[in-house]
Short mmCIF file of C-alpha atoms in Angstrom, two decimals:
data_model
loop_
_atom_site.label_atom_id
_atom_site.label_comp_id
_atom_site.label_asym_id
_atom_site.label_seq_id
_atom_site.Cartn_x
_atom_site.Cartn_y
_atom_site.Cartn_z
CA UNK A 267 83.94 -27.20 64.11
CA UNK A 268 82.18 -25.09 61.46
CA UNK A 269 79.47 -22.56 62.22
CA UNK A 270 76.95 -24.85 60.55
CA UNK A 271 78.00 -27.82 62.71
CA UNK A 272 77.66 -25.73 65.87
CA UNK A 273 74.21 -24.51 64.86
CA UNK A 274 72.90 -28.02 64.19
CA UNK A 275 74.47 -29.35 67.39
CA UNK A 276 72.90 -26.57 69.44
CA UNK A 277 69.49 -27.17 67.84
CA UNK A 278 69.71 -30.91 68.56
CA UNK A 279 70.77 -30.33 72.15
CA UNK A 280 67.81 -28.00 72.62
CA UNK A 281 65.44 -30.52 71.08
CA UNK A 282 66.70 -33.32 73.33
CA UNK A 283 65.73 -31.32 76.41
CA UNK A 284 62.12 -32.10 75.45
CA UNK A 285 60.91 -28.54 75.92
CA UNK A 286 59.45 -28.32 72.41
CA UNK A 287 57.00 -31.17 73.08
CA UNK A 288 54.36 -29.46 75.28
CA UNK A 289 51.55 -27.75 73.38
CA UNK A 290 51.90 -24.50 75.31
CA UNK A 291 55.53 -24.15 74.14
CA UNK A 292 54.64 -24.71 70.50
CA UNK A 293 51.74 -22.27 70.63
CA UNK A 294 53.89 -19.64 72.33
CA UNK A 295 56.53 -19.99 69.58
CA UNK A 296 53.88 -19.74 66.86
CA UNK A 297 52.49 -16.59 68.49
CA UNK A 298 56.00 -15.15 68.57
CA UNK A 299 56.46 -16.00 64.90
CA UNK A 300 53.28 -14.10 64.07
CA UNK A 301 54.53 -11.16 66.10
CA UNK A 302 57.79 -11.27 64.11
CA UNK A 303 56.11 -11.00 60.69
CA UNK A 304 53.69 -8.30 61.86
CA UNK A 305 56.18 -6.14 63.73
CA UNK A 306 58.72 -6.40 60.90
CA UNK A 307 56.15 -5.93 58.15
CA UNK A 308 57.63 -2.65 56.93
CA UNK A 309 61.14 -4.14 56.93
CA UNK A 310 59.98 -7.08 54.85
CA UNK A 311 58.14 -4.75 52.47
CA UNK A 312 61.28 -2.66 51.91
CA UNK A 313 63.43 -5.77 51.48
CA UNK A 314 61.07 -7.40 48.97
CA UNK A 315 60.87 -4.17 46.99
CA UNK A 316 64.67 -4.19 46.67
CA UNK A 317 64.91 -7.91 45.94
CA UNK A 318 62.01 -8.37 43.50
CA UNK A 319 60.36 -5.00 42.96
CA UNK A 320 57.30 -6.06 44.97
CA UNK A 321 54.89 -3.40 46.11
CA UNK A 322 53.94 -3.11 49.77
CA UNK A 323 50.35 -4.14 49.07
CA UNK A 324 51.51 -7.00 46.85
CA UNK A 325 53.79 -8.26 49.62
CA UNK A 326 50.92 -8.26 52.07
CA UNK A 327 48.48 -9.94 49.68
CA UNK A 328 50.73 -12.69 48.33
CA UNK A 329 53.24 -13.32 51.13
CA UNK A 330 52.19 -12.02 54.54
CA UNK A 331 48.51 -12.99 54.62
CA UNK A 332 49.26 -16.61 53.73
CA UNK A 333 51.80 -16.86 56.55
CA UNK A 334 49.38 -15.29 59.03
CA UNK A 335 46.60 -17.66 57.95
CA UNK A 336 48.82 -20.73 58.40
CA UNK A 337 50.00 -19.60 61.84
CA UNK A 338 46.47 -18.97 63.09
CA UNK A 339 45.27 -22.30 61.69
CA UNK A 340 48.11 -24.16 63.40
CA UNK A 341 47.41 -22.47 66.75
CA UNK A 342 43.69 -23.27 66.54
CA UNK A 343 44.05 -26.85 65.32
CA UNK A 344 47.21 -28.03 67.09
CA UNK A 345 45.45 -29.96 69.90
CA UNK A 346 43.45 -31.85 67.27
CA UNK A 347 46.41 -32.46 64.92
CA UNK A 348 48.67 -33.74 67.70
CA UNK A 349 46.09 -35.91 69.47
CA UNK A 350 46.34 -39.72 69.31
CA UNK A 351 44.22 -41.07 66.45
CA UNK A 352 42.40 -44.34 67.25
CA UNK A 353 42.36 -46.75 64.31
CA UNK A 354 40.10 -49.60 63.28
CA UNK A 355 40.94 -52.83 65.06
CA UNK A 356 40.88 -56.41 63.88
CA UNK A 357 39.60 -59.33 65.91
CA UNK A 358 43.04 -60.08 67.28
CA UNK A 359 43.31 -56.60 68.78
CA UNK A 360 39.69 -55.95 69.72
CA UNK A 361 40.56 -55.69 73.44
CA UNK A 362 43.65 -53.53 72.89
CA UNK A 363 44.33 -49.81 72.70
CA UNK A 364 45.40 -49.15 69.09
CA UNK A 365 46.22 -45.66 67.83
CA UNK A 366 48.56 -43.43 65.83
CA UNK A 367 50.56 -40.89 67.82
CA UNK A 368 52.21 -37.99 65.93
CA UNK A 369 55.61 -37.23 67.40
CA UNK A 370 58.35 -34.72 66.53
CA UNK A 371 61.06 -35.86 64.12
CA UNK A 372 63.90 -33.85 65.66
CA UNK A 373 65.90 -31.19 63.80
CA UNK A 374 64.50 -30.00 60.46
CA UNK A 375 66.47 -28.12 57.79
CA UNK A 376 64.36 -25.65 55.79
CA UNK A 377 65.95 -24.30 52.61
CA UNK A 378 63.85 -21.43 51.31
CA UNK A 379 63.41 -20.04 47.80
CA UNK A 380 64.01 -16.53 46.50
CA UNK A 381 60.76 -15.87 44.60
CA UNK A 382 58.46 -15.68 47.65
CA UNK A 383 61.19 -15.57 50.29
CA UNK A 384 58.89 -14.77 53.17
CA UNK A 385 56.07 -17.23 52.48
CA UNK A 386 57.93 -20.30 51.24
CA UNK A 387 60.51 -20.05 54.02
CA UNK A 388 58.18 -19.46 56.96
CA UNK A 389 55.27 -21.74 55.99
CA UNK A 390 57.35 -24.92 56.43
CA UNK A 391 58.68 -23.46 59.70
CA UNK A 392 55.11 -23.12 60.98
CA UNK A 393 54.61 -26.86 60.50
CA UNK A 394 57.99 -27.65 62.05
CA UNK A 395 57.16 -25.66 65.18
CA UNK A 396 53.63 -27.07 65.41
CA UNK A 397 55.00 -30.61 65.18
CA UNK A 398 57.45 -29.94 68.03
CA UNK A 399 60.68 -29.92 66.05
CA UNK A 400 63.80 -27.80 66.23
CA UNK A 401 64.70 -26.10 62.94
CA UNK A 402 67.55 -24.58 60.99
CA UNK A 403 66.38 -22.07 58.38
CA UNK A 404 68.47 -21.26 55.31
CA UNK A 405 66.94 -18.32 53.38
CA UNK A 406 67.90 -17.90 49.74
CA UNK A 407 70.92 -15.67 49.19
CA UNK A 408 69.38 -14.36 45.95
CA UNK A 409 66.78 -12.42 47.97
CA UNK A 410 69.56 -11.02 50.12
CA UNK A 411 67.66 -8.11 51.67
CA UNK A 412 64.83 -10.38 52.82
CA UNK A 413 67.36 -12.89 54.18
CA UNK A 414 68.91 -10.09 56.23
CA UNK A 415 65.55 -9.35 57.89
CA UNK A 416 65.03 -13.07 58.46
CA UNK A 417 68.18 -13.14 60.61
CA UNK A 418 66.25 -11.29 63.31
CA UNK A 419 64.01 -14.31 63.83
CA UNK A 420 66.25 -15.22 66.78
CA UNK A 421 65.00 -12.10 68.58
CA UNK A 422 61.50 -13.58 68.66
CA UNK A 423 61.84 -17.37 68.84
CA UNK A 424 63.77 -19.69 71.15
CA UNK A 425 67.26 -18.95 69.81
CA UNK A 426 68.64 -22.32 70.88
CA UNK A 427 65.86 -24.24 69.13
CA UNK A 428 65.49 -22.19 65.93
CA UNK A 429 68.41 -20.87 63.92
CA UNK A 430 68.79 -18.82 60.74
CA UNK A 431 71.90 -19.43 58.65
CA UNK A 432 72.52 -16.92 55.86
CA UNK A 433 75.05 -17.17 53.10
CA UNK A 434 75.44 -18.74 49.67
CA UNK A 435 76.32 -22.06 48.11
CA UNK A 436 79.21 -22.76 50.51
CA UNK A 437 76.99 -22.43 53.57
CA UNK A 438 74.26 -24.55 51.98
CA UNK A 439 76.74 -27.29 51.14
CA UNK A 440 78.12 -27.29 54.66
CA UNK A 441 74.62 -27.53 56.12
CA UNK A 442 73.79 -30.47 53.84
CA UNK A 443 76.78 -32.37 55.25
CA UNK A 444 75.15 -32.33 58.68
CA UNK A 445 72.69 -34.88 59.93
CA UNK A 446 69.07 -33.73 60.03
CA UNK A 447 65.85 -35.60 60.71
CA UNK A 448 64.09 -34.02 57.72
CA UNK A 449 65.08 -31.63 54.93
CA UNK A 450 62.48 -29.35 53.39
CA UNK A 451 63.71 -27.77 50.14
CA UNK A 452 61.92 -25.34 47.83
CA UNK A 453 63.57 -24.57 44.50
CA UNK A 454 64.46 -26.16 41.17
CA UNK A 455 64.81 -29.82 40.30
CA UNK A 456 68.55 -29.63 39.58
CA UNK A 457 69.36 -28.48 43.12
CA UNK A 458 66.62 -30.79 44.43
CA UNK A 459 68.63 -33.76 43.17
CA UNK A 460 71.72 -32.50 45.01
CA UNK A 461 69.71 -32.08 48.21
CA UNK A 462 68.34 -35.59 47.89
CA UNK A 463 71.81 -36.98 47.23
CA UNK A 464 73.20 -35.27 50.33
CA UNK A 465 70.27 -36.45 52.43
CA UNK A 466 70.86 -40.05 51.36
CA UNK A 467 74.18 -40.09 53.26
CA UNK A 468 72.21 -39.99 56.52
CA UNK A 469 69.02 -41.63 55.22
CA UNK A 470 67.28 -38.34 55.91
CA UNK A 471 63.76 -38.02 54.45
CA UNK A 472 63.14 -35.02 52.22
CA UNK A 473 60.31 -32.85 51.03
CA UNK A 474 61.10 -31.34 47.63
CA UNK A 475 58.87 -28.50 46.49
CA UNK A 476 60.09 -28.02 42.94
CA UNK A 477 58.34 -26.74 39.84
CA UNK A 478 58.41 -27.49 36.15
CA UNK A 479 56.43 -26.43 33.12
CA UNK A 480 52.79 -26.19 34.21
CA UNK A 481 50.57 -26.40 31.10
CA UNK A 482 47.39 -24.42 30.53
CA UNK A 483 44.86 -25.88 28.11
CA UNK A 484 42.15 -23.53 26.83
CA UNK A 485 39.07 -25.13 25.30
CA UNK A 486 37.68 -23.19 22.34
CA UNK A 487 34.19 -23.19 23.84
CA UNK A 488 35.07 -21.50 27.13
CA UNK A 489 34.70 -17.79 27.94
CA UNK A 490 37.94 -16.60 26.33
CA UNK A 491 37.83 -13.12 27.86
CA UNK A 492 37.55 -14.35 31.45
CA UNK A 493 40.09 -17.14 30.85
CA UNK A 494 42.66 -14.68 29.52
CA UNK A 495 42.18 -12.24 32.41
CA UNK A 496 42.79 -14.98 34.94
CA UNK A 497 45.75 -16.42 33.02
CA UNK A 498 47.31 -12.96 32.63
CA UNK A 499 47.03 -12.38 36.37
CA UNK A 500 48.47 -15.80 37.23
CA UNK A 501 51.31 -15.56 34.73
CA UNK A 502 52.62 -12.04 35.37
CA UNK A 503 52.15 -11.92 39.15
CA UNK A 504 55.61 -11.48 40.70
CA UNK A 505 56.92 -10.91 37.16
CA UNK A 506 56.25 -14.55 36.30
CA UNK A 507 58.51 -15.82 39.09
CA UNK A 508 55.95 -18.15 40.63
CA UNK A 509 56.43 -21.93 40.70
CA UNK A 510 52.75 -22.52 39.88
CA UNK A 511 52.46 -19.85 37.19
CA UNK A 512 51.05 -21.19 33.88
CA UNK A 513 54.20 -21.94 31.90
CA UNK A 514 52.64 -22.25 28.45
CA UNK A 515 49.26 -22.30 26.72
CA UNK A 516 47.84 -25.09 24.56
CA UNK A 517 44.93 -24.11 22.32
CA UNK A 518 43.43 -24.78 18.92
CA UNK A 519 44.70 -22.58 16.04
CA UNK A 520 41.24 -21.08 15.52
CA UNK A 521 41.33 -19.21 18.84
CA UNK A 522 45.01 -18.20 19.03
CA UNK A 523 44.49 -14.66 17.63
CA UNK A 524 41.57 -14.08 19.97
CA UNK A 525 43.64 -15.24 22.95
CA UNK A 526 46.48 -12.90 22.07
CA UNK A 527 44.13 -9.95 21.78
CA UNK A 528 42.44 -10.69 25.10
CA UNK A 529 45.78 -11.15 26.88
CA UNK A 530 46.96 -7.85 25.42
CA UNK A 531 43.85 -6.13 26.81
CA UNK A 532 44.34 -7.72 30.23
CA UNK A 533 47.99 -6.67 30.40
CA UNK A 534 46.95 -3.08 29.70
CA UNK A 535 44.11 -3.30 32.24
CA UNK A 536 46.33 -4.67 35.01
CA UNK A 537 49.65 -2.90 34.32
CA UNK A 538 48.69 0.13 32.13
CA UNK A 539 50.52 1.01 28.91
CA UNK A 540 53.74 1.33 30.87
CA UNK A 541 54.30 -1.71 33.14
CA UNK A 542 57.87 -0.56 33.77
CA UNK A 543 56.68 2.35 35.89
CA UNK A 544 53.68 0.56 37.39
CA UNK A 545 53.94 -0.15 41.11
CA UNK A 546 52.55 -3.69 41.04
CA UNK A 547 54.75 -5.03 38.24
CA UNK A 548 57.91 -6.59 39.68
CA UNK A 549 61.49 -7.15 38.61
CA UNK A 550 63.64 -10.14 37.72
CA UNK A 551 65.67 -11.25 40.74
CA UNK A 552 69.13 -10.66 39.20
CA UNK A 553 71.07 -10.06 35.98
CA UNK A 554 71.84 -13.75 35.46
CA UNK A 555 68.17 -14.66 35.37
CA UNK A 556 67.45 -11.61 33.19
CA UNK A 557 69.96 -12.83 30.60
CA UNK A 558 68.64 -16.39 30.81
CA UNK A 559 65.08 -15.21 30.15
CA UNK A 560 65.98 -12.94 27.25
CA UNK A 561 67.87 -15.81 25.65
CA UNK A 562 64.72 -17.96 25.78
CA UNK A 563 63.09 -15.63 23.24
CA UNK A 564 65.49 -16.64 20.48
CA UNK A 565 63.93 -18.69 17.70
CA UNK A 566 60.33 -17.84 18.64
CA UNK A 567 57.86 -15.25 17.33
CA UNK A 568 57.07 -12.45 19.76
CA UNK A 569 53.40 -11.44 19.62
CA UNK A 570 53.36 -9.13 22.65
CA UNK A 571 56.22 -7.40 24.48
CA UNK A 572 59.68 -8.90 24.21
CA UNK A 573 61.70 -5.90 25.39
CA UNK A 574 63.77 -5.54 28.53
CA UNK A 575 66.13 -3.28 30.46
CA UNK A 576 68.95 -5.17 32.12
CA UNK A 577 70.02 -2.19 34.24
CA UNK A 578 66.63 -2.33 35.98
CA UNK A 579 66.14 -6.10 35.66
CA UNK A 580 62.91 -5.33 33.80
CA UNK A 581 61.26 -7.54 31.17
CA UNK A 582 57.88 -6.44 29.88
CA UNK A 583 54.96 -8.89 29.83
CA UNK A 584 55.70 -11.07 26.81
CA UNK A 585 53.68 -13.57 24.78
CA UNK A 586 55.06 -15.83 22.03
CA UNK A 587 52.85 -17.27 19.27
CA UNK A 588 53.02 -20.45 17.16
CA UNK A 589 55.78 -21.80 19.38
CA UNK A 590 57.56 -24.94 18.25
CA UNK A 591 57.62 -27.67 20.95
CA UNK A 592 61.38 -27.97 20.31
CA UNK A 593 62.02 -24.25 20.84
CA UNK A 594 64.45 -23.23 23.57
CA UNK A 595 61.67 -21.69 25.63
CA UNK A 596 60.01 -25.12 25.88
CA UNK A 597 63.07 -26.94 27.24
CA UNK A 598 63.09 -25.55 30.77
CA UNK A 599 60.81 -23.93 33.31
CA UNK A 600 60.51 -20.29 32.26
CA UNK A 601 60.10 -18.63 35.68
CA UNK A 602 59.62 -15.20 34.19
CA UNK A 603 57.13 -13.00 32.30
CA UNK A 604 57.21 -14.96 29.04
CA UNK A 605 54.15 -16.93 27.93
CA UNK A 606 54.47 -19.28 24.91
CA UNK A 607 51.32 -20.26 22.99
CA UNK A 608 51.39 -23.65 21.23
CA UNK A 609 48.60 -24.85 18.97
CA UNK A 610 47.09 -28.34 19.12
CA UNK A 611 44.23 -29.95 17.23
CA UNK A 612 42.16 -30.44 20.38
CA UNK A 613 42.00 -32.11 23.78
CA UNK A 614 43.39 -35.43 22.51
CA UNK A 615 46.60 -33.85 21.28
CA UNK A 616 46.84 -31.65 24.37
CA UNK A 617 46.62 -34.67 26.66
CA UNK A 618 49.22 -36.52 24.58
CA UNK A 619 51.55 -33.51 24.66
CA UNK A 620 51.23 -33.10 28.43
CA UNK A 621 51.85 -36.80 29.04
CA UNK A 622 54.94 -36.80 26.82
CA UNK A 623 56.70 -34.42 29.21
CA UNK A 624 57.70 -34.41 32.87
CA UNK A 625 54.81 -34.34 35.34
CA UNK A 626 54.04 -30.69 36.12
CA UNK A 627 53.38 -29.04 39.46
CA UNK A 628 49.95 -27.89 38.24
CA UNK A 629 47.69 -28.55 35.28
CA UNK A 630 45.40 -25.67 34.32
CA UNK A 631 42.25 -26.30 32.29
CA UNK A 632 39.87 -23.63 31.04
CA UNK A 633 36.60 -25.12 29.82
CA UNK A 634 32.84 -24.95 30.37
CA UNK A 635 32.65 -28.69 29.70
CA UNK A 636 32.76 -30.60 32.99
CA UNK A 637 33.22 -33.91 31.17
CA UNK A 638 36.32 -32.56 29.43
CA UNK A 639 37.73 -31.29 32.73
CA UNK A 640 37.15 -34.67 34.38
CA UNK A 641 38.67 -36.44 31.41
CA UNK A 642 41.86 -34.35 31.53
CA UNK A 643 42.14 -34.99 35.25
CA UNK A 644 41.75 -38.75 34.74
CA UNK A 645 44.11 -39.02 31.77
CA UNK A 646 47.02 -36.89 33.02
CA UNK A 647 49.18 -36.64 36.16
CA UNK A 648 50.30 -33.50 37.99
CA UNK A 649 50.88 -32.22 41.50
CA UNK A 650 47.54 -30.39 41.40
CA UNK A 651 44.77 -29.45 38.99
CA UNK A 652 42.94 -26.15 38.76
CA UNK A 653 40.06 -25.61 36.35
CA UNK A 654 39.02 -22.14 35.20
CA UNK A 655 41.43 -20.12 37.32
CA UNK A 656 45.11 -19.84 38.25
CA UNK A 657 47.06 -20.13 41.52
CA UNK A 658 44.09 -19.98 43.92
CA UNK A 659 44.26 -23.67 44.88
CA UNK A 660 47.40 -22.78 46.85
CA UNK A 661 45.28 -20.68 49.24
CA UNK A 662 43.26 -23.71 50.41
CA UNK A 663 45.00 -25.07 53.51
CA UNK A 664 42.88 -28.24 53.36
CA UNK A 665 44.50 -29.18 50.02
CA UNK A 666 47.97 -30.74 49.93
CA UNK A 667 50.38 -28.55 47.98
CA UNK A 668 53.19 -30.40 46.25
CA UNK A 669 54.47 -32.02 43.10
CA UNK A 670 54.85 -35.48 41.67
CA UNK A 671 57.80 -36.96 39.83
CA UNK A 672 60.07 -34.23 38.51
CA UNK A 673 57.94 -31.49 40.10
CA UNK A 674 58.63 -32.68 43.63
CA UNK A 675 57.79 -35.09 46.43
CA UNK A 676 55.86 -34.61 49.61
CA UNK A 677 53.28 -31.92 50.30
CA UNK A 678 52.47 -29.18 52.76
CA UNK A 679 50.07 -26.41 53.85
CA UNK A 680 47.88 -26.69 56.92
CA UNK A 681 47.79 -30.11 58.53
CA UNK A 682 49.79 -31.57 55.65
CA UNK A 683 52.84 -29.62 56.83
CA UNK A 684 52.32 -30.90 60.37
CA UNK A 685 52.04 -34.50 59.16
CA UNK A 686 54.98 -34.11 56.77
CA UNK A 687 57.23 -33.01 59.63
CA UNK A 688 55.94 -35.55 62.17
CA UNK A 689 56.57 -39.23 62.68
CA UNK A 690 53.20 -40.99 62.73
CA UNK A 691 53.99 -43.59 65.35
CA UNK A 692 52.00 -46.83 65.46
CA UNK A 693 51.00 -47.72 69.03
CA UNK A 694 49.34 -50.87 70.41
CA UNK A 695 48.88 -51.41 74.13
CA UNK A 696 47.48 -54.67 75.47
CA UNK A 697 47.11 -56.30 78.85
CA UNK A 698 48.89 -59.36 80.19
CA UNK A 699 45.55 -61.18 80.33
CA UNK A 700 43.33 -63.36 78.09
CA UNK A 701 46.33 -65.54 77.27
CA UNK A 702 44.10 -68.37 76.09
CA UNK A 703 43.04 -66.26 73.14
CA UNK A 704 46.66 -66.21 71.99
CA UNK A 705 47.16 -69.97 72.00
CA UNK A 706 46.44 -70.29 68.28
CA UNK A 707 49.66 -68.46 67.40
CA UNK A 708 51.99 -70.54 69.59
CA UNK A 709 53.69 -73.78 68.46
CA UNK A 710 52.91 -76.48 67.70
CA UNK A 711 51.02 -75.17 64.63
CA UNK A 712 48.09 -77.42 63.84
CA UNK A 713 45.26 -77.57 61.32
CA UNK A 714 42.80 -76.53 64.04
CA UNK A 715 44.84 -73.43 64.88
CA UNK A 716 44.98 -72.47 61.21
CA UNK A 717 41.21 -72.86 61.04
CA UNK A 718 40.76 -70.47 63.94
CA UNK A 719 43.30 -68.05 62.48
CA UNK A 720 41.32 -67.96 59.25
CA UNK A 721 38.15 -67.17 61.15
CA UNK A 722 39.85 -64.38 63.11
CA UNK A 723 41.77 -62.77 60.27
CA UNK A 724 39.64 -63.34 57.18
CA UNK A 725 36.00 -63.43 58.22
CA UNK A 726 33.61 -60.85 59.63
CA UNK A 727 31.85 -62.63 62.49
CA UNK A 728 30.12 -61.70 65.70
CA UNK A 729 32.93 -60.76 68.08
CA UNK A 730 31.23 -61.95 71.26
CA UNK A 731 30.36 -65.36 69.80
CA UNK A 732 33.89 -65.73 68.43
CA UNK A 733 35.60 -65.13 71.77
CA UNK A 734 33.15 -67.51 73.49
CA UNK A 735 33.93 -70.19 70.92
CA UNK A 736 37.69 -69.72 71.36
CA UNK A 737 37.47 -70.08 75.13
CA UNK A 738 35.24 -73.13 74.88
CA UNK A 739 37.63 -74.70 72.38
CA UNK A 740 40.56 -74.24 74.73
#
């Protein structure tokens, strides 16, 4: 029996004891998870600096605080989330108890990503714990130092119920051979297809948090200076390695030069004249991704930046101008500090261009025209939409975060994670009484019974009068 088989078997055995079902157990585990991230804060900061060049303050702002917020929300709201939800009844069930009961799925596999290895690995775990599941966590091997810290999770949580499995492709493949009750994967669409294929062997449901090329349309009549500051922040945060970073800009030719100048100013404002030595400008995760990104520049005109240092995995903030839609940089998600600018004749062409490609994780729109914003929302499809800013929609726990089509399936954050990792069980409880009211459904089926069935199922009538009429008819 492989290590991965043993881990899954132990997690399932622990789950079957039923000890993860009581609220007090779930809350205690969530409190322990919060203690883990807070007590090991300095270890995570050091690991993320080595893995991705993240600063300590950047780690706290864009990884730790989000995890803390989700844990505290789950602790506060768990009794409400897990409570039975009464539903509207019909006339056939008016005397019954009818409700939806969230229940744990069982053992959940969480496969984390390397770009925000703390946040995107632990946020699904928060929902798994809150929903009463056992979990197996597979951190990304590309953020190896963070994965090493993550191994110590067993020192804080129930080590029979929650397991961390480190390693590379071999370990991931072995885990995917096992039977889980849900698989939660964050990463790219190519691996997402492999995860879904493996899950199909056991009919295991999946949540796929993928990515894609998120477009950013800039209307010529908006405040260009503010738009470019917000886009520059959203694009170059984490050195562009953010699944919801704006992937490319669509704008009219008349404002392209102005955009480039404003982005140049914002890069200098945020990262100084020397981003390479600036604390809050990160690094590419490894040499392979560095080489992939530098190759994307071929065939396009560099307007800003374009230089790199492979020995330090550094690529300076880069902007491309007059990019051809067929250019190499437009054929895959960039996931790095390269921002192509494409020109379109206006909103009509922008909408057509967006709809001709795979559905993105996010659509960004910068405009002062509310009608234009509403129109772009109505005439396109994406996982989410954000107007006049970047990334911040992901901080709203009341919004579902997830993709559509090629950018993913399923959603999470806040209660959406709890629901995603729960089975919403339909429950109807009735008494062994009032049997006369059921006579219309029993054979022989007659015209009179059909008439009563139509009244009960299709018409809104006074309930008291209806039941009286049924009894009198019997």
